[in-house]
Every structure is written in C-alpha cells, then in structure tokens.
Amino acid sequence: MTGRKRLAAAAGRELDIVTSYQDFTTLAPAWDALWRRSDGLVFQSHAWIDAWWRTATRRDDRDLLVGLVWNGAELEAVLPFATIRRRGVTVLEWAAKEHSDYGDALLAPGWNRDALTALWWEIAAAGGFDMLYLNRLLPDAAIRGIFAPDIAIGRLRSNHRTEISYRVAGPWQRGADWFESQSKKTRQNYRRGRKFMEEAGELRFRLMAPDEPLEPVLVRVATLQRKWLERHGRASDLFDEGAPALAALVDVMARLGILRVFVLECAGTIVAVSINIIQRQRMMAFITTYDPEVERASPGMVLMMDYIQWSIDQRLAMVDFMCGGED
C-alpha cells in the first residue's frame, strides 16, 4: 500500500490508513489536538514519530502504516504502526519502537470501540505483515481495550512476555526523607561515591537551564554511551558518531516543554548525564549514562539518587525508570 486509503465508514466514523510520509505530515494539527486531549505520552506524539522516521536507519526496509478514526473533522483515534522487514519476515510494530519505552494507541475520551475494531480488521485484511509485535504495554495501555480477550486478531496466534519497569513512589514529603529511608549500605555507597569524586575536584549536581545549549551535552552523552557499549560488547546506532536521531528526539522533548536534563560535574567535567521526560506528574528517565573511567565512584548511581530527591522535593508523584532495568 502507498499513500492514503479511505475506508468504508463504520459505527458513524470515517476510517483511514496512511502509509506515506507526505500524508503523515499533514496529520500534525489533528494529531496534536488528539494527543493533548488524550494526555498521551511523548512516544505517541506526532513530533516523536516524525523525528524517528526522518532519522531512521534501514529506511528501505520500513513502511509507515498508521490507522486513523475520524469523527467528522476531529481525529478520534490513532493506531501508530510501522512495518519492518527482518530476514524475510515482515513485522507490524509500533512506529518509533526503537526509541519508545512505552507503546500504545492514541484514543480520545469516549472513543468508539466498534469503529476501532473495524479499523483493526481493515489493517489485518490488507495484510503485508507476518507478525504483530506490540511490546512494552503499561497495565493501563489503551491498546488493551482493542485486543481484549473477546476480540480476535485474525490468523495471528497470541503470545506475551512480561518486562519489569522500576519506579520510585511513596509518602515522602522531602527528598531527604526518601534518602534516609534507604538501607545503610545504599546511603554509604552514595556518600562514598561522592567523596571519591570530590577528591578530584568540586562535585556539582544540577538541572540544565532551558536556554542552555544542548549540543555539547548530547555529544558527551553519545561519547560516554559508546565507551560503555564497547566495554560490554554491545552496539546502538542511536549513539553512533554523527547520528542525528538523539538530537532530533531531544529537540522534540524540548519543544514540547517536557525535557529535563540532569548533569553531574566533577572539576567542571560531566561524569554523568540523565536525559529525562516530565509528564503526568512523573519524572521519566529516558537515557542515563556515566563516564566509565570513574566507574569505581558509581557516578550514575549518585546522579540517579540526586534527581530522585530533586523530584520528590518538586512534589512529583513518581520517578519512572521505564524499561532500563536499573538495580
């Protein structure tokens, strides 16, 4: 399929499937309005998926496949899918899956289940994919209402797995109260790490100001991540030298006003960085990295504990580490 396909109306709604980037770009105003109305996460925003598509690797193996439900001129639901071909198998997955911790549909309050089910069946009937892989669903993910037990998904056979997402939430009134609630060993490790780094120079934790230039910090993040990946025998094209994706995604966060960048500096040099998202009264850790040359001092752990305390002091309800698997 190419371009845009208008489908037969269902349940008083117009159905639409968009498969070209040109048509996708025209959806921005209606998509943005739906995103705000439904309190969507950044990963389901039009800007996020646009930034991913513009910087995606293996473009020849990818296609957009975005399902839409319209109530008149108002966009009521988005199924933000894309396909990718891997070793002869075509997979239908979330658009921007590589860079999105939580995937989901985008649904307006009071969305029409019959229309959305009909849209899914149109996508399934069109085919063009061998596997449906929708991962990292929160327990309250809107998509669960579409693929409920009483709704079949064609010839696909169902399977699932569980991933752990760690959070910090509780009754603490101050960050210091949370810190004192930690085990003696945890507090000692934090103080020991700070002391070790302070021997090399002044240690400073801070939140970057909105008007500070981000490029030098993003270059530092990518450099530190490449060091860590090399040491552990891993790779990620997000941090390749000169790769545009990281800057594009962070720019989306900044333009939406949800970006929070915390840094830990020792003697004026950044030894740890955390690029965070603030939404729904939650501080969400998108990327956290540290200088492996000072790994003995656990700078990543020190920074993490500092911004947990900062978040509690700011009366945020939760710190969410998303799908990073931190200890």
GROMACS .gro file of C-alpha atoms in nm:
model
  327
    1MET     CA    1   0.000   0.000   0.000
    2THR     CA    2   0.113   0.352  -0.070
    3GLY     CA    3  -0.026   0.694   0.013
    4ARG     CA    4  -0.360   0.717   0.186
    5LYS     CA    5  -0.656   0.480   0.180
    6ARG     CA    6  -1.004   0.596   0.277
    7LEU     CA    7  -1.210   0.304   0.403
    8ALA     CA    8  -1.582   0.242   0.434
    9ALA     CA    9  -1.740   0.418   0.732
   10ALA     CA   10  -1.802   0.216   1.048
   11ALA     CA   11  -2.016   0.299   1.351
   12GLY     CA   12  -2.067   0.652   1.225
   13ARG     CA   13  -1.693   0.715   1.191
   14GLU     CA   14  -1.460   0.755   0.893
   15LEU     CA   15  -1.166   0.515   0.876
   16ASP     CA   16  -0.834   0.593   0.717
   17ILE     CA   17  -0.496   0.422   0.664
   18VAL     CA   18  -0.188   0.635   0.592
   19THR     CA   19   0.127   0.474   0.453
   20SER     CA   20   0.324   0.764   0.303
   21TYR     CA   21   0.537   1.012   0.493
   22GLN     CA   22   0.395   1.301   0.291
   23ASP     CA   23   0.041   1.219   0.403
   24PHE     CA   24   0.163   1.155   0.757
   25THR     CA   25   0.300   1.510   0.783
   26THR     CA   26  -0.042   1.660   0.701
   27LEU     CA   27  -0.189   1.491   1.010
   28ALA     CA   28   0.012   1.700   1.257
   29PRO     CA   29  -0.255   1.956   1.362
   30ALA     CA   30  -0.534   1.699   1.418
   31TRP     CA   31  -0.289   1.451   1.576
   32ASP     CA   32  -0.152   1.715   1.813
   33ALA     CA   33  -0.504   1.808   1.924
   34LEU     CA   34  -0.585   1.442   1.995
   35TRP     CA   35  -0.253   1.392   2.177
   36ARG     CA   36  -0.329   1.682   2.412
   37ARG     CA   37  -0.691   1.576   2.462
   38SER     CA   38  -0.596   1.218   2.548
   39ASP     CA   39  -0.294   1.313   2.768
   40GLY     CA   40  -0.071   1.094   2.552
   41LEU     CA   41   0.291   1.019   2.632
   42VAL     CA   42   0.558   1.176   2.414
   43PHE     CA   43   0.613   0.840   2.242
   44GLN     CA   44   0.268   0.867   2.080
   45SER     CA   45   0.309   1.230   1.971
   46HIS     CA   46   0.324   1.317   1.602
   47ALA     CA   47   0.651   1.504   1.653
   48TRP     CA   48   0.821   1.200   1.811
   49ILE     CA   49   0.723   0.963   1.531
   50ASP     CA   50   0.818   1.226   1.274
   51ALA     CA   51   1.165   1.267   1.430
   52TRP     CA   52   1.212   0.890   1.432
   53TRP     CA   53   1.109   0.848   1.069
   54ARG     CA   54   1.334   1.131   0.947
   55THR     CA   55   1.639   0.978   1.118
   56ALA     CA   56   1.557   0.606   1.096
   57THR     CA   57   1.816   0.360   0.975
   58ARG     CA   58   1.729   0.084   0.726
   59ARG     CA   59   1.469   0.310   0.565
   60ASP     CA   60   1.432   0.079   0.262
   61ASP     CA   61   1.309  -0.198   0.493
   62ARG     CA   62   1.047   0.017   0.665
   63ASP     CA   63   0.698   0.145   0.586
   64LEU     CA   64   0.453   0.357   0.782
   65LEU     CA   65   0.112   0.206   0.849
   66VAL     CA   66  -0.097   0.445   1.056
   67GLY     CA   67  -0.464   0.370   1.122
   68LEU     CA   68  -0.700   0.662   1.188
   69VAL     CA   69  -1.058   0.705   1.308
   70TRP     CA   70  -1.228   1.038   1.229
   71ASN     CA   71  -1.541   1.179   1.387
   72GLY     CA   72  -1.617   1.443   1.129
   73ALA     CA   73  -1.313   1.671   1.108
   74GLU     CA   74  -1.191   1.560   1.453
   75LEU     CA   75  -0.936   1.283   1.484
   76GLU     CA   76  -1.063   1.036   1.744
   77ALA     CA   77  -0.809   0.752   1.738
   78VAL     CA   78  -0.464   0.668   1.602
   79LEU     CA   79  -0.302   0.326   1.569
   80PRO     CA   80   0.059   0.439   1.513
   81PHE     CA   81   0.211   0.136   1.340
   82ALA     CA   82   0.501   0.076   1.104
   83THR     CA   83   0.641  -0.234   0.938
   84ILE     CA   84   0.998  -0.357   0.912
   85ARG     CA   85   1.142  -0.648   0.718
   86ARG     CA   86   1.387  -0.870   0.904
   87ARG     CA   87   1.535  -1.182   0.745
   88GLY     CA   88   1.241  -1.238   0.517
   89VAL     CA   89   0.977  -1.170   0.785
   90THR     CA   90   0.770  -0.850   0.787
   91VAL     CA   91   0.674  -0.732   1.135
   92LEU     CA   92   0.399  -0.485   1.222
   93GLU     CA   93   0.514  -0.290   1.528
   94TRP     CA   94   0.487   0.048   1.694
   95ALA     CA   95   0.618   0.338   1.490
   96ALA     CA   96   0.938   0.460   1.660
   97LYS     CA   97   0.955   0.138   1.861
   98GLU     CA   98   1.335   0.151   1.885
   99HIS     CA   99   1.324   0.475   2.082
  100SER     CA  100   0.993   0.439   2.271
  101ASP     CA  101   0.980   0.288   2.617
  102TYR     CA  102   0.600   0.261   2.623
  103GLY     CA  103   0.393   0.187   2.314
  104ASP     CA  104   0.021   0.250   2.281
  105ALA     CA  105  -0.269   0.364   2.068
  106LEU     CA  106  -0.384   0.722   2.097
  107LEU     CA  107  -0.755   0.739   2.184
  108ALA     CA  108  -0.985   1.029   2.262
  109PRO     CA  109  -1.201   1.009   2.575
  110GLY     CA  110  -1.516   0.816   2.487
  111TRP     CA  111  -1.358   0.654   2.181
  112ASN     CA  112  -1.577   0.427   1.969
  113ARG     CA  113  -1.477   0.064   2.018
  114ASP     CA  114  -1.675  -0.066   1.719
  115ALA     CA  115  -1.505   0.178   1.482
  116LEU     CA  116  -1.160   0.099   1.618
  117THR     CA  117  -1.220  -0.275   1.593
  118ALA     CA  118  -1.333  -0.227   1.234
  119LEU     CA  119  -1.015  -0.029   1.163
  120TRP     CA  120  -0.800  -0.309   1.302
  121TRP     CA  121  -0.977  -0.561   1.079
  122GLU     CA  122  -0.910  -0.341   0.778
  123ILE     CA  123  -0.540  -0.331   0.868
  124ALA     CA  124  -0.533  -0.708   0.921
  125ALA     CA  125  -0.723  -0.773   0.595
  126ALA     CA  126  -0.481  -0.556   0.397
  127GLY     CA  127  -0.203  -0.787   0.516
  128GLY     CA  128   0.155  -0.717   0.424
  129PHE     CA  129   0.294  -0.844   0.754
  130ASP     CA  130   0.366  -1.184   0.908
  131MET     CA  131   0.394  -1.091   1.274
  132LEU     CA  132   0.234  -0.837   1.505
  133TYR     CA  133   0.477  -0.726   1.778
  134LEU     CA  134   0.333  -0.468   2.017
  135ASN     CA  135   0.561  -0.456   2.316
  136ARG     CA  136   0.610  -0.253   2.633
  137LEU     CA  137   0.245  -0.202   2.718
  138LEU     CA  138   0.169  -0.042   3.052
  139PRO     CA  139  -0.105  -0.215   3.255
  140ASP     CA  140  -0.346   0.066   3.166
  141ALA     CA  141  -0.245   0.089   2.799
  142ALA     CA  142  -0.535   0.193   2.576
  143ILE     CA  143  -0.450  -0.073   2.317
  144ARG     CA  144  -0.552  -0.344   2.565
  145GLY     CA  145  -0.913  -0.236   2.513
  146ILE     CA  146  -0.881  -0.315   2.143
  147PHE     CA  147  -0.713  -0.653   2.174
  148ALA     CA  148  -0.932  -0.766   2.462
  149PRO     CA  149  -0.988  -1.141   2.506
  150ASP     CA  150  -1.321  -1.123   2.320
  151ILE     CA  151  -1.169  -0.962   2.009
  152ALA     CA  152  -0.994  -1.198   1.769
  153ILE     CA  153  -0.684  -1.086   1.582
  154GLY     CA  154  -0.722  -1.286   1.266
  155ARG     CA  155  -0.484  -1.571   1.191
  156LEU     CA  156  -0.224  -1.443   1.435
  157ARG     CA  157  -0.155  -1.662   1.737
  158SER     CA  158  -0.131  -1.480   2.067
  159ASN     CA  159   0.180  -1.479   2.283
  160HIS     CA  160   0.315  -1.247   2.551
  161ARG     CA  161   0.603  -1.179   2.783
  162THR     CA  162   0.649  -0.959   3.088
  163GLU     CA  163   0.906  -0.679   3.127
  164ILE     CA  164   0.990  -0.503   3.451
  165SER     CA  165   0.971  -0.126   3.480
  166TYR     CA  166   1.108   0.015   3.805
  167ARG     CA  167   0.955   0.315   3.985
  168VAL     CA  168   1.004   0.519   4.298
  169ALA     CA  169   0.681   0.636   4.463
  170GLY     CA  170   0.577   0.682   4.822
  171PRO     CA  171   0.463   0.912   5.102
  172TRP     CA  172   0.787   1.113   5.140
  173GLN     CA  173   0.745   1.488   5.179
  174ARG     CA  174   1.111   1.565   5.112
  175GLY     CA  175   1.386   1.406   4.908
  176ALA     CA  176   1.592   1.378   5.226
  177ASP     CA  177   1.316   1.164   5.380
  178TRP     CA  178   1.341   0.922   5.090
  179PHE     CA  179   1.720   0.911   5.119
  180GLU     CA  180   1.705   0.832   5.491
  181SER     CA  181   1.457   0.550   5.417
  182GLN     CA  182   1.720   0.369   5.210
  183SER     CA  183   1.936   0.093   5.353
  184LYS     CA  184   2.254   0.182   5.537
  185LYS     CA  185   2.460   0.020   5.261
  186THR     CA  186   2.288   0.227   4.989
  187ARG     CA  187   2.346   0.552   5.177
  188GLN     CA  188   2.709   0.458   5.241
  189ASN     CA  189   2.768   0.377   4.875
  190TYR     CA  190   2.623   0.712   4.774
  191ARG     CA  191   2.841   0.904   5.020
  192ARG     CA  192   3.147   0.701   4.929
  193GLY     CA  193   3.095   0.773   4.560
  194ARG     CA  194   3.058   1.145   4.620
  195LYS     CA  195   3.368   1.152   4.840
  196PHE     CA  196   3.575   0.966   4.582
  197MET     CA  197   3.482   1.212   4.307
  198GLU     CA  198   3.525   1.516   4.533
  199GLU     CA  199   3.889   1.418   4.576
  200ALA     CA  200   3.936   1.505   4.208
  201GLY     CA  201   3.761   1.842   4.233
  202GLU     CA  202   3.434   2.018   4.305
  203LEU     CA  203   3.130   1.792   4.254
  204ARG     CA  204   2.816   1.960   4.127
  205PHE     CA  205   2.468   1.819   4.057
  206ARG     CA  206   2.238   2.045   3.860
  207LEU     CA  207   1.938   2.068   3.629
  208MET     CA  208   2.030   2.228   3.299
  209ALA     CA  209   1.853   2.558   3.227
  210PRO     CA  210   1.605   2.562   2.935
  211ASP     CA  211   1.820   2.812   2.742
  212GLU     CA  212   2.148   2.621   2.776
  213PRO     CA  213   2.288   2.481   2.450
  214LEU     CA  214   2.219   2.107   2.433
  215GLU     CA  215   2.461   2.005   2.160
  216PRO     CA  216   2.776   1.979   2.378
  217VAL     CA  217   2.590   1.768   2.634
  218LEU     CA  218   2.444   1.539   2.367
  219VAL     CA  219   2.790   1.490   2.216
  220ARG     CA  220   2.915   1.397   2.564
  221VAL     CA  221   2.623   1.157   2.614
  222ALA     CA  222   2.693   0.980   2.285
  223THR     CA  223   3.065   0.958   2.361
  224LEU     CA  224   3.010   0.809   2.706
  225GLN     CA  225   2.749   0.566   2.576
  226ARG     CA  226   2.982   0.443   2.301
  227LYS     CA  227   3.251   0.378   2.563
  228TRP     CA  228   3.008   0.181   2.777
  229LEU     CA  229   2.871  -0.015   2.480
  230GLU     CA  230   3.221  -0.106   2.361
  231ARG     CA  231   3.321  -0.228   2.706
  232HIS     CA  232   3.014  -0.451   2.723
  233GLY     CA  233   3.023  -0.576   2.365
  234ARG     CA  234   2.705  -0.401   2.259
  235ALA     CA  235   2.602  -0.153   1.991
  236SER     CA  236   2.331   0.111   1.937
  237ASP     CA  237   2.302   0.330   1.628
  238LEU     CA  238   2.137   0.598   1.844
  239PHE     CA  239   2.485   0.688   1.973
  240ASP     CA  240   2.693   0.647   1.659
  241GLU     CA  241   2.918   0.946   1.593
  242GLY     CA  242   2.726   1.197   1.385
  243ALA     CA  243   2.397   1.005   1.408
  244PRO     CA  244   2.105   1.254   1.402
  245ALA     CA  245   1.839   1.060   1.594
  246LEU     CA  246   1.935   1.154   1.952
  247ALA     CA  247   1.940   1.528   1.881
  248ALA     CA  248   1.610   1.505   1.690
  249LEU     CA  249   1.432   1.322   1.973
  250VAL     CA  250   1.568   1.553   2.243
  251ASP     CA  251   1.460   1.851   2.034
  252VAL     CA  252   1.103   1.714   2.038
  253MET     CA  253   1.112   1.694   2.420
  254ALA     CA  254   1.246   2.049   2.441
  255ARG     CA  255   0.981   2.191   2.204
  256LEU     CA  256   0.704   2.019   2.399
  257GLY     CA  257   0.840   2.163   2.725
  258ILE     CA  258   0.886   1.821   2.888
  259LEU     CA  259   1.267   1.791   2.875
  260ARG     CA  260   1.469   1.777   3.197
  261VAL     CA  261   1.846   1.718   3.169
  262PHE     CA  262   2.039   1.648   3.490
  263VAL     CA  263   2.418   1.651   3.494
  264LEU     CA  264   2.683   1.559   3.748
  265GLU     CA  265   3.003   1.756   3.700
  266CYS     CA  266   3.338   1.684   3.863
  267ALA     CA  267   3.602   1.956   3.837
  268GLY     CA  268   3.398   2.107   3.553
  269THR     CA  269   3.376   1.783   3.352
  270ILE     CA  270   3.049   1.596   3.305
  271VAL     CA  271   3.080   1.249   3.458
  272ALA     CA  272   2.711   1.151   3.440
  273VAL     CA  273   2.404   1.270   3.249
  274SER     CA  274   2.036   1.181   3.265
  275ILE     CA  275   1.800   1.291   2.988
  276ASN     CA  276   1.454   1.282   3.142
  277ILE     CA  277   1.093   1.343   3.043
  278ILE     CA  278   0.839   1.500   3.279
  279GLN     CA  279   0.475   1.410   3.211
  280ARG     CA  280   0.171   1.312   3.417
  281GLN     CA  281   0.347   1.425   3.737
  282ARG     CA  282   0.622   1.171   3.670
  283MET     CA  283   0.993   1.207   3.615
  284MET     CA  284   1.079   0.950   3.347
  285ALA     CA  285   1.441   0.854   3.279
  286PHE     CA  286   1.493   0.826   2.902
  287ILE     CA  287   1.874   0.795   2.886
  288THR     CA  288   2.119   0.785   3.174
  289THR     CA  289   2.490   0.748   3.112
  290TYR     CA  290   2.816   0.793   3.300
  291ASP     CA  291   3.190   0.808   3.241
  292PRO     CA  292   3.325   0.452   3.267
  293GLU     CA  293   3.665   0.597   3.358
  294VAL     CA  294   3.526   0.684   3.703
  295GLU     CA  295   3.302   0.379   3.731
  296ARG     CA  296   3.451   0.299   4.072
  297ALA     CA  297   3.271   0.604   4.213
  298SER     CA  298   2.933   0.498   4.068
  299PRO     CA  299   2.857   0.841   3.919
  300GLY     CA  300   2.539   0.713   3.754
  301MET     CA  301   2.406   0.594   4.088
  302VAL     CA  302   2.497   0.924   4.256
  303LEU     CA  303   2.321   1.123   3.984
  304MET     CA  304   2.015   0.898   3.999
  305MET     CA  305   1.979   0.941   4.374
  306ASP     CA  306   2.022   1.316   4.340
  307TYR     CA  307   1.744   1.355   4.083
  308ILE     CA  308   1.513   1.123   4.277
  309GLN     CA  309   1.547   1.358   4.573
  310TRP     CA  310   1.501   1.660   4.344
  311SER     CA  311   1.182   1.509   4.200
  312ILE     CA  312   1.033   1.443   4.543
  313ASP     CA  313   1.118   1.798   4.651
  314GLN     CA  314   0.931   1.920   4.341
  315ARG     CA  315   0.621   1.727   4.459
  316LEU     CA  316   0.625   1.486   4.165
  317ALA     CA  317   0.429   1.168   4.227
  318MET     CA  318   0.674   0.920   4.078
  319VAL     CA  319   1.017   0.861   3.932
  320ASP     CA  320   0.985   0.608   3.649
  321PHE     CA  321   1.296   0.436   3.515
  322MET     CA  322   1.089   0.297   3.229
  323CYS     CA  323   1.249  -0.005   3.063
  324GLY     CA  324   1.614   0.042   3.159
  325GLY     CA  325   1.629  -0.234   3.419
  326GLU     CA  326   1.828  -0.040   3.683
  327ASP     CA  327   1.910  -0.220   4.005
   0.00000   0.00000   0.00000
